[in-house]
PDB file of C-alpha atoms in Angstrom:
ATOM      1  CA  MET A1052      10.402  91.009  47.580  1.00 87.00           C
ATOM      2  CA  ALA A1053      11.332  93.070  44.503  1.00 92.00           C
ATOM      3  CA  ARG A1054       9.237  92.687  41.381  1.00 93.00           C
ATOM      4  CA  LEU A1055       8.727  93.952  37.849  1.00 95.00           C
ATOM      5  CA  VAL A1056       5.318  95.319  36.804  1.00 93.00           C
ATOM      6  CA  ILE A1057       4.394  96.022  33.182  1.00 93.00           C
ATOM      7  CA  LEU A1058       2.732  99.402  32.617  1.00 93.00           C
ATOM      8  CA  SER A1059       2.143  99.264  28.841  1.00 89.00           C
ATOM      9  CA  GLU A1060      -1.355  98.895  27.395  1.00 86.00           C
ATOM     10  CA  GLY A1061      -2.419  95.344  26.646  1.00 85.00           C
ATOM     11  CA  LEU A1062      -0.009  93.904  29.222  1.00 87.00           C
ATOM     12  CA  THR A1063      -0.785  96.269  32.127  1.00 86.00           C
ATOM     13  CA  GLY A1064      -0.459  94.698  35.551  1.00 84.00           C
ATOM     14  CA  ARG A1065       1.499  91.608  34.549  1.00 90.00           C
ATOM     15  CA  SER A1066       4.243  91.205  37.108  1.00 92.00           C
ATOM     16  CA  HIS A1067       7.130  88.961  38.094  1.00 93.00           C
ATOM     17  CA  GLU A1068       8.783  88.598  41.494  1.00 94.00           C
ATOM     18  CA  LEU A1069      12.572  88.665  41.464  1.00 95.00           C
ATOM     19  CA  LYS A1070      13.355  85.574  43.568  1.00 93.00           C
ATOM     20  CA  VAL A1071      16.806  84.687  42.166  1.00 95.00           C
ATOM     21  CA  GLU A1072      20.051  86.583  41.513  1.00 95.00           C
ATOM     22  CA  LYS A1073      19.616  86.591  37.717  1.00 96.00           C
ATOM     23  CA  THR A1074      16.231  86.821  35.978  1.00 96.00           C
ATOM     24  CA  THR A1075      15.997  86.671  32.178  1.00 96.00           C
ATOM     25  CA  VAL A1076      13.355  88.767  30.418  1.00 96.00           C
ATOM     26  CA  GLY A1077      12.260  88.343  26.807  1.00 96.00           C
ATOM     27  CA  ARG A1078       9.591  87.400  24.299  1.00 95.00           C
ATOM     28  CA  VAL A1079      10.086  83.591  24.228  1.00 95.00           C
ATOM     29  CA  GLU A1080       8.942  81.038  26.790  1.00 94.00           C
ATOM     30  CA  ASP A1081      12.372  80.000  28.111  1.00 95.00           C
ATOM     31  CA  ASN A1082      12.771  83.355  29.912  1.00 95.00           C
ATOM     32  CA  ALA A1083      11.929  83.609  33.601  1.00 95.00           C
ATOM     33  CA  PHE A1084       9.674  86.599  32.735  1.00 96.00           C
ATOM     34  CA  GLN A1085       8.074  86.301  29.304  1.00 95.00           C
ATOM     35  CA  ILE A1086       6.721  89.452  27.654  1.00 95.00           C
ATOM     36  CA  PRO A1087       4.900  88.413  24.455  1.00 93.00           C
ATOM     37  CA  GLU A1088       5.312  91.698  22.563  1.00 93.00           C
ATOM     38  CA  PRO A1089       6.988  92.062  19.121  1.00 93.00           C
ATOM     39  CA  SER A1090       9.251  94.969  20.159  1.00 94.00           C
ATOM     40  CA  VAL A1091      10.769  92.825  22.935  1.00 95.00           C
ATOM     41  CA  SER A1092      13.637  90.616  21.740  1.00 95.00           C
ATOM     42  CA  SER A1093      13.495  86.863  22.290  1.00 95.00           C
ATOM     43  CA  HIS A1094      16.162  87.248  25.033  1.00 96.00           C
ATOM     44  CA  HIS A1095      16.012  90.971  25.754  1.00 96.00           C
ATOM     45  CA  CYS A1096      17.720  91.557  29.110  1.00 96.00           C
ATOM     46  CA  GLU A1097      18.630  90.211  32.520  1.00 96.00           C
ATOM     47  CA  ILE A1098      17.789  91.656  35.915  1.00 96.00           C
ATOM     48  CA  ILE A1099      20.760  90.992  38.185  1.00 96.00           C
ATOM     49  CA  GLN A1100      20.759  91.318  41.995  1.00 95.00           C
ATOM     50  CA  ARG A1101      24.020  92.295  43.688  1.00 94.00           C
ATOM     51  CA  GLY A1102      23.445  92.687  47.392  1.00 92.00           C
ATOM     52  CA  PRO A1103      20.589  95.147  47.913  1.00 91.00           C
ATOM     53  CA  ASP A1104      20.921  96.617  44.388  1.00 93.00           C
ATOM     54  CA  PHE A1105      19.337  95.466  41.132  1.00 95.00           C
ATOM     55  CA  TYR A1106      20.755  96.095  37.670  1.00 96.00           C
ATOM     56  CA  VAL A1107      19.304  95.679  34.194  1.00 97.00           C
ATOM     57  CA  HIS A1108      21.764  94.166  31.691  1.00 96.00           C
ATOM     58  CA  ASP A1109      20.840  94.457  27.991  1.00 95.00           C
ATOM     59  CA  LEU A1110      21.473  91.267  25.964  1.00 95.00           C
ATOM     60  CA  ASN A1111      22.113  93.050  22.631  1.00 93.00           C
ATOM     61  CA  SER A1112      18.386  93.454  22.085  1.00 94.00           C
ATOM     62  CA  THR A1113      17.138  94.710  18.734  1.00 93.00           C
ATOM     63  CA  ASN A1114      15.040  97.626  20.035  1.00 94.00           C
ATOM     64  CA  GLY A1115      17.093  98.413  23.133  1.00 94.00           C
ATOM     65  CA  THR A1116      16.668  98.769  26.874  1.00 96.00           C
ATOM     66  CA  PHE A1117      16.223 102.301  28.247  1.00 95.00           C
ATOM     67  CA  VAL A1118      16.519 103.618  31.820  1.00 93.00           C
ATOM     68  CA  ASN A1119      15.506 107.264  32.340  1.00 86.00           C
ATOM     69  CA  GLY A1120      15.374 107.728  28.564  1.00 87.00           C
ATOM     70  CA  GLN A1121      19.004 106.658  28.138  1.00 91.00           C
ATOM     71  CA  GLN A1122      19.826 103.492  26.210  1.00 94.00           C
ATOM     72  CA  VAL A1123      21.572 100.857  28.301  1.00 94.00           C
ATOM     73  CA  THR A1124      24.742  99.763  26.505  1.00 90.00           C
ATOM     74  CA  ASN A1125      25.867  97.309  29.173  1.00 89.00           C
ATOM     75  CA  GLU A1126      23.952  97.584  32.443  1.00 92.00           C
ATOM     76  CA  ALA A1127      22.240 100.214  34.557  1.00 96.00           C
ATOM     77  CA  LEU A1128      21.119 100.475  38.193  1.00 95.00           C
ATOM     78  CA  LEU A1129      17.371 100.195  38.801  1.00 95.00           C
ATOM     79  CA  ARG A1130      15.841 102.525  41.387  1.00 93.00           C
ATOM     80  CA  PRO A1131      12.778 101.455  43.427  1.00 92.00           C
ATOM     81  CA  GLY A1132       9.680 102.809  41.683  1.00 91.00           C
ATOM     82  CA  GLY A1133      11.726 103.609  38.587  1.00 92.00           C
ATOM     83  CA  VAL A1134      10.379 102.889  35.132  1.00 93.00           C
ATOM     84  CA  PHE A1135      12.495 101.400  32.374  1.00 95.00           C
ATOM     85  CA  ARG A1136      11.624 100.442  28.799  1.00 95.00           C
ATOM     86  CA  LEU A1137      12.177  97.220  26.841  1.00 95.00           C
ATOM     87  CA  GLY A1138      11.503  97.993  23.180  1.00 93.00           C
ATOM     88  CA  THR A1139       8.138  99.766  23.480  1.00 93.00           C
ATOM     89  CA  VAL A1140       7.103  98.154  26.791  1.00 94.00           C
ATOM     90  CA  ASP A1141       7.308 100.224  29.996  1.00 94.00           C
ATOM     91  CA  VAL A1142       8.188  98.285  33.163  1.00 94.00           C
ATOM     92  CA  ARG A1143       8.244  99.565  36.759  1.00 94.00           C
ATOM     93  CA  PHE A1144      10.750  98.158  39.271  1.00 94.00           C
ATOM     94  CA  GLU A1145       9.060  97.855  42.676  1.00 93.00           C
ATOM     95  CA  VAL A1146      10.625  97.116  46.063  1.00 89.00           C
ATOM     96  CA  PRO A1147       8.116  96.936  48.946  1.00 84.00           C
ATOM     97  CA  GLY A1148       8.934  99.351  51.765  1.00 76.00           C
ATOM     98  CA  ALA A1149      11.553 101.252  49.759  1.00 66.00           C
ATOM     99  CA  PRO A1150      11.035 104.930  48.973  1.00 62.00           C
ATOM    100  CA  THR A1151       9.948 105.285  45.365  1.00 57.00           C
ATOM    101  CA  ALA A1152      11.612 107.429  42.776  1.00 52.00           C
ATOM    102  CA  PRO A1153       9.501 110.242  41.378  1.00 55.00           C
ATOM    103  CA  THR A1154       7.797 109.289  38.138  1.00 52.00           C
ATOM    104  CA  PRO A1155       9.622 111.056  35.306  1.00 52.00           C
ATOM    105  CA  LYS A1156       7.752 112.920  32.614  1.00 55.00           C
ATOM    106  CA  LYS A1157       6.795 110.714  29.688  1.00 56.00           C
ATOM    107  CA  LEU A1158       9.454 111.138  27.035  1.00 55.00           C
ATOM    108  CA  PRO A1159       8.598 110.775  23.368  1.00 56.00           C
ATOM    109  CA  ASP A1160       9.042 107.189  22.291  1.00 56.00           C
ATOM    110  CA  HIS A1161      11.603 106.973  19.489  1.00 59.00           C
ATOM    111  CA  THR A1162      11.796 103.192  19.526  1.00 61.00           C
ATOM    112  CA  THR A1163      10.267 101.347  16.608  1.00 61.00           C
ATOM    113  CA  ALA A1164       9.833  97.648  16.117  1.00 61.00           C
ATOM    114  CA  ILE A1165      11.760  96.258  13.184  1.00 60.00           C
ATOM    115  CA  PRO A1166       9.339  94.717  10.683  1.00 59.00           C
ATOM    116  CA  GLN A1167       9.624  91.054   9.781  1.00 62.00           C
ATOM    117  CA  GLY A1168      10.087  91.400   6.014  1.00 65.00           C
ATOM    118  CA  VAL A1169       8.895  93.877   3.403  1.00 63.00           C
ATOM    119  CA  LYS A1170       5.325  94.365   2.227  1.00 65.00           C
ATOM    120  CA  LEU A1171       4.639  94.340  -1.515  1.00 65.00           C
ATOM    121  CA  ASN A1172       3.255  97.899  -1.537  1.00 67.00           C
ATOM    122  CA  GLU A1173       6.442  99.139   0.181  1.00 66.00           C
ATOM    123  CA  LEU A1174       8.447  97.824  -2.742  1.00 62.00           C
ATOM    124  CA  ASP A1175       6.233  99.735  -5.191  1.00 61.00           C
ATOM    125  CA  GLN A1176       6.612 102.959  -3.181  1.00 60.00           C
ATOM    126  CA  ALA A1177      10.391 102.758  -3.084  1.00 57.00           C
ATOM    127  CA  GLY A1178      10.586 103.891  -6.716  1.00 58.00           C
ATOM    128  CA  LYS A1179      14.185 102.866  -7.011  1.00 60.00           C
ATOM    129  CA  THR A1180      15.377 101.674 -10.395  1.00 61.00           C
ATOM    130  CA  VAL A1181      17.971  98.964 -10.258  1.00 59.00           C
ATOM    131  CA  THR A1182      20.456  98.616 -13.107  1.00 62.00           C
ATOM    132  CA  PHE A1183      22.670  95.611 -13.524  1.00 59.00           C
ATOM    133  CA  ASP A1184      26.158  95.968 -14.942  1.00 62.00           C
ATOM    134  CA  LYS A1185      27.857  93.470 -17.226  1.00 61.00           C
ATOM    135  CA  ASP A1186      29.935  92.301 -14.266  1.00 64.00           C
ATOM    136  CA  SER A1187      26.872  91.609 -12.132  1.00 64.00           C
ATOM    137  CA  PRO A1188      25.828  87.984 -11.626  1.00 63.00           C
ATOM    138  CA  PHE A1189      22.396  89.222 -12.721  1.00 62.00           C
ATOM    139  CA  ALA A1190      23.584  90.691 -16.027  1.00 62.00           C
ATOM    140  CA  LYS A1191      21.422  90.099 -19.108  1.00 65.00           C
ATOM    141  CA  LYS A1192      22.383  86.966 -20.937  1.00 67.00           C
ATOM    142  CA  SER A1193      23.661  87.124 -24.531  1.00 70.00           C
ATOM    143  CA  ASP A1194      21.080  86.823 -27.363  1.00 74.00           C
ATOM    144  CA  LYS A1195      23.461  84.910 -29.684  1.00 80.00           C
ATOM    145  CA  GLY A1196      21.852  81.525 -28.949  1.00 81.00           C
ATOM    146  CA  THR A1197      18.367  82.886 -29.538  1.00 85.00           C
ATOM    147  CA  LYS A1198      19.362  84.570 -32.822  1.00 88.00           C
ATOM    148  CA  LEU A1199      21.060  81.390 -34.087  1.00 90.00           C
ATOM    149  CA  PHE A1200      17.941  79.336 -33.229  1.00 90.00           C
ATOM    150  CA  ILE A1201      15.711  81.760 -35.160  1.00 92.00           C
ATOM    151  CA  VAL A1202      18.003  81.681 -38.248  1.00 92.00           C
ATOM    152  CA  VAL A1203      18.141  77.863 -38.239  1.00 93.00           C
ATOM    153  CA  ALA A1204      14.345  77.631 -37.767  1.00 94.00           C
ATOM    154  CA  ILE A1205      13.716  79.995 -40.687  1.00 95.00           C
ATOM    155  CA  ALA A1206      16.178  78.089 -42.906  1.00 96.00           C
ATOM    156  CA  ALA A1207      14.546  74.752 -41.986  1.00 95.00           C
ATOM    157  CA  GLY A1208      11.110  76.229 -42.645  1.00 95.00           C
ATOM    158  CA  VAL A1209      12.194  77.469 -46.091  1.00 95.00           C
ATOM    159  CA  LEU A1210      13.707  74.042 -46.922  1.00 96.00           C
ATOM    160  CA  ILE A1211      10.559  72.203 -45.797  1.00 96.00           C
ATOM    161  CA  LEU A1212       8.347  74.622 -47.742  1.00 95.00           C
ATOM    162  CA  GLY A1213      10.586  74.200 -50.808  1.00 94.00           C
ATOM    163  CA  ALA A1214      10.432  70.392 -50.486  1.00 94.00           C
ATOM    164  CA  ILE A1215       6.623  70.494 -50.265  1.00 93.00           C
ATOM    165  CA  ILE A1216       6.373  72.735 -53.321  1.00 93.00           C
ATOM    166  CA  PHE A1217       8.818  70.460 -55.226  1.00 91.00           C
ATOM    167  CA  LEU A1218       6.812  67.327 -54.309  1.00 91.00           C
ATOM    168  CA  ILE A1219       3.537  68.952 -55.356  1.00 90.00           C
ATOM    169  CA  ALA A1220       5.070  70.127 -58.604  1.00 89.00           C
ATOM    170  CA  THR A1221       6.642  66.698 -59.326  1.00 87.00           C
ATOM    171  CA  PHE A1222       3.582  64.590 -58.529  1.00 83.00           C
ATOM    172  CA  GLY A1223       1.241  67.156 -60.049  1.00 74.00           C
ATOM    173  CA  LYS A1224       2.907  66.672 -63.498  1.00 68.00           C
ATOM    174  CA  GLY A1225       2.690  62.875 -63.277  1.00 59.00           C
ATOM    175  CA  GLU A1226      -1.056  62.783 -63.897  1.00 54.00           C
TER     176      GLU A1226
END
């Protein structure tokens, strides 16, 4: 019976037998073959059996599915003994009794996992200055209200100070 065997470090040797026509592969538990690795999408791909042949069908994964170094845009035929990549995880397709494909040379891995958010130090390193136009919803608010408040506060303060001085002067003469 055909099976998938993970070759990547940390998951080496994990395998899954392909018992049904369509096997889902991904990071979350509802897949037939779960690969708990951040570069693998939650529902990454399907392995489809059509007669004696098996195909890998990418499910619009974030980090892609690659067969022989080529990104799978729809689906690609899997060869017995062939290695394909899901994100950064290498998987070998094995069929007992079938002649195996020669192992290709290891190609440089150009796949990177997309980070979940931005770290604070990455924001500091960006060094980009953002300017907001008048038409921006983030434009600086007008200072008219603040200036009016300050003028009224000063005027009230002067009136209160004047009233205190007047009261002191008036009651001070009454003695």
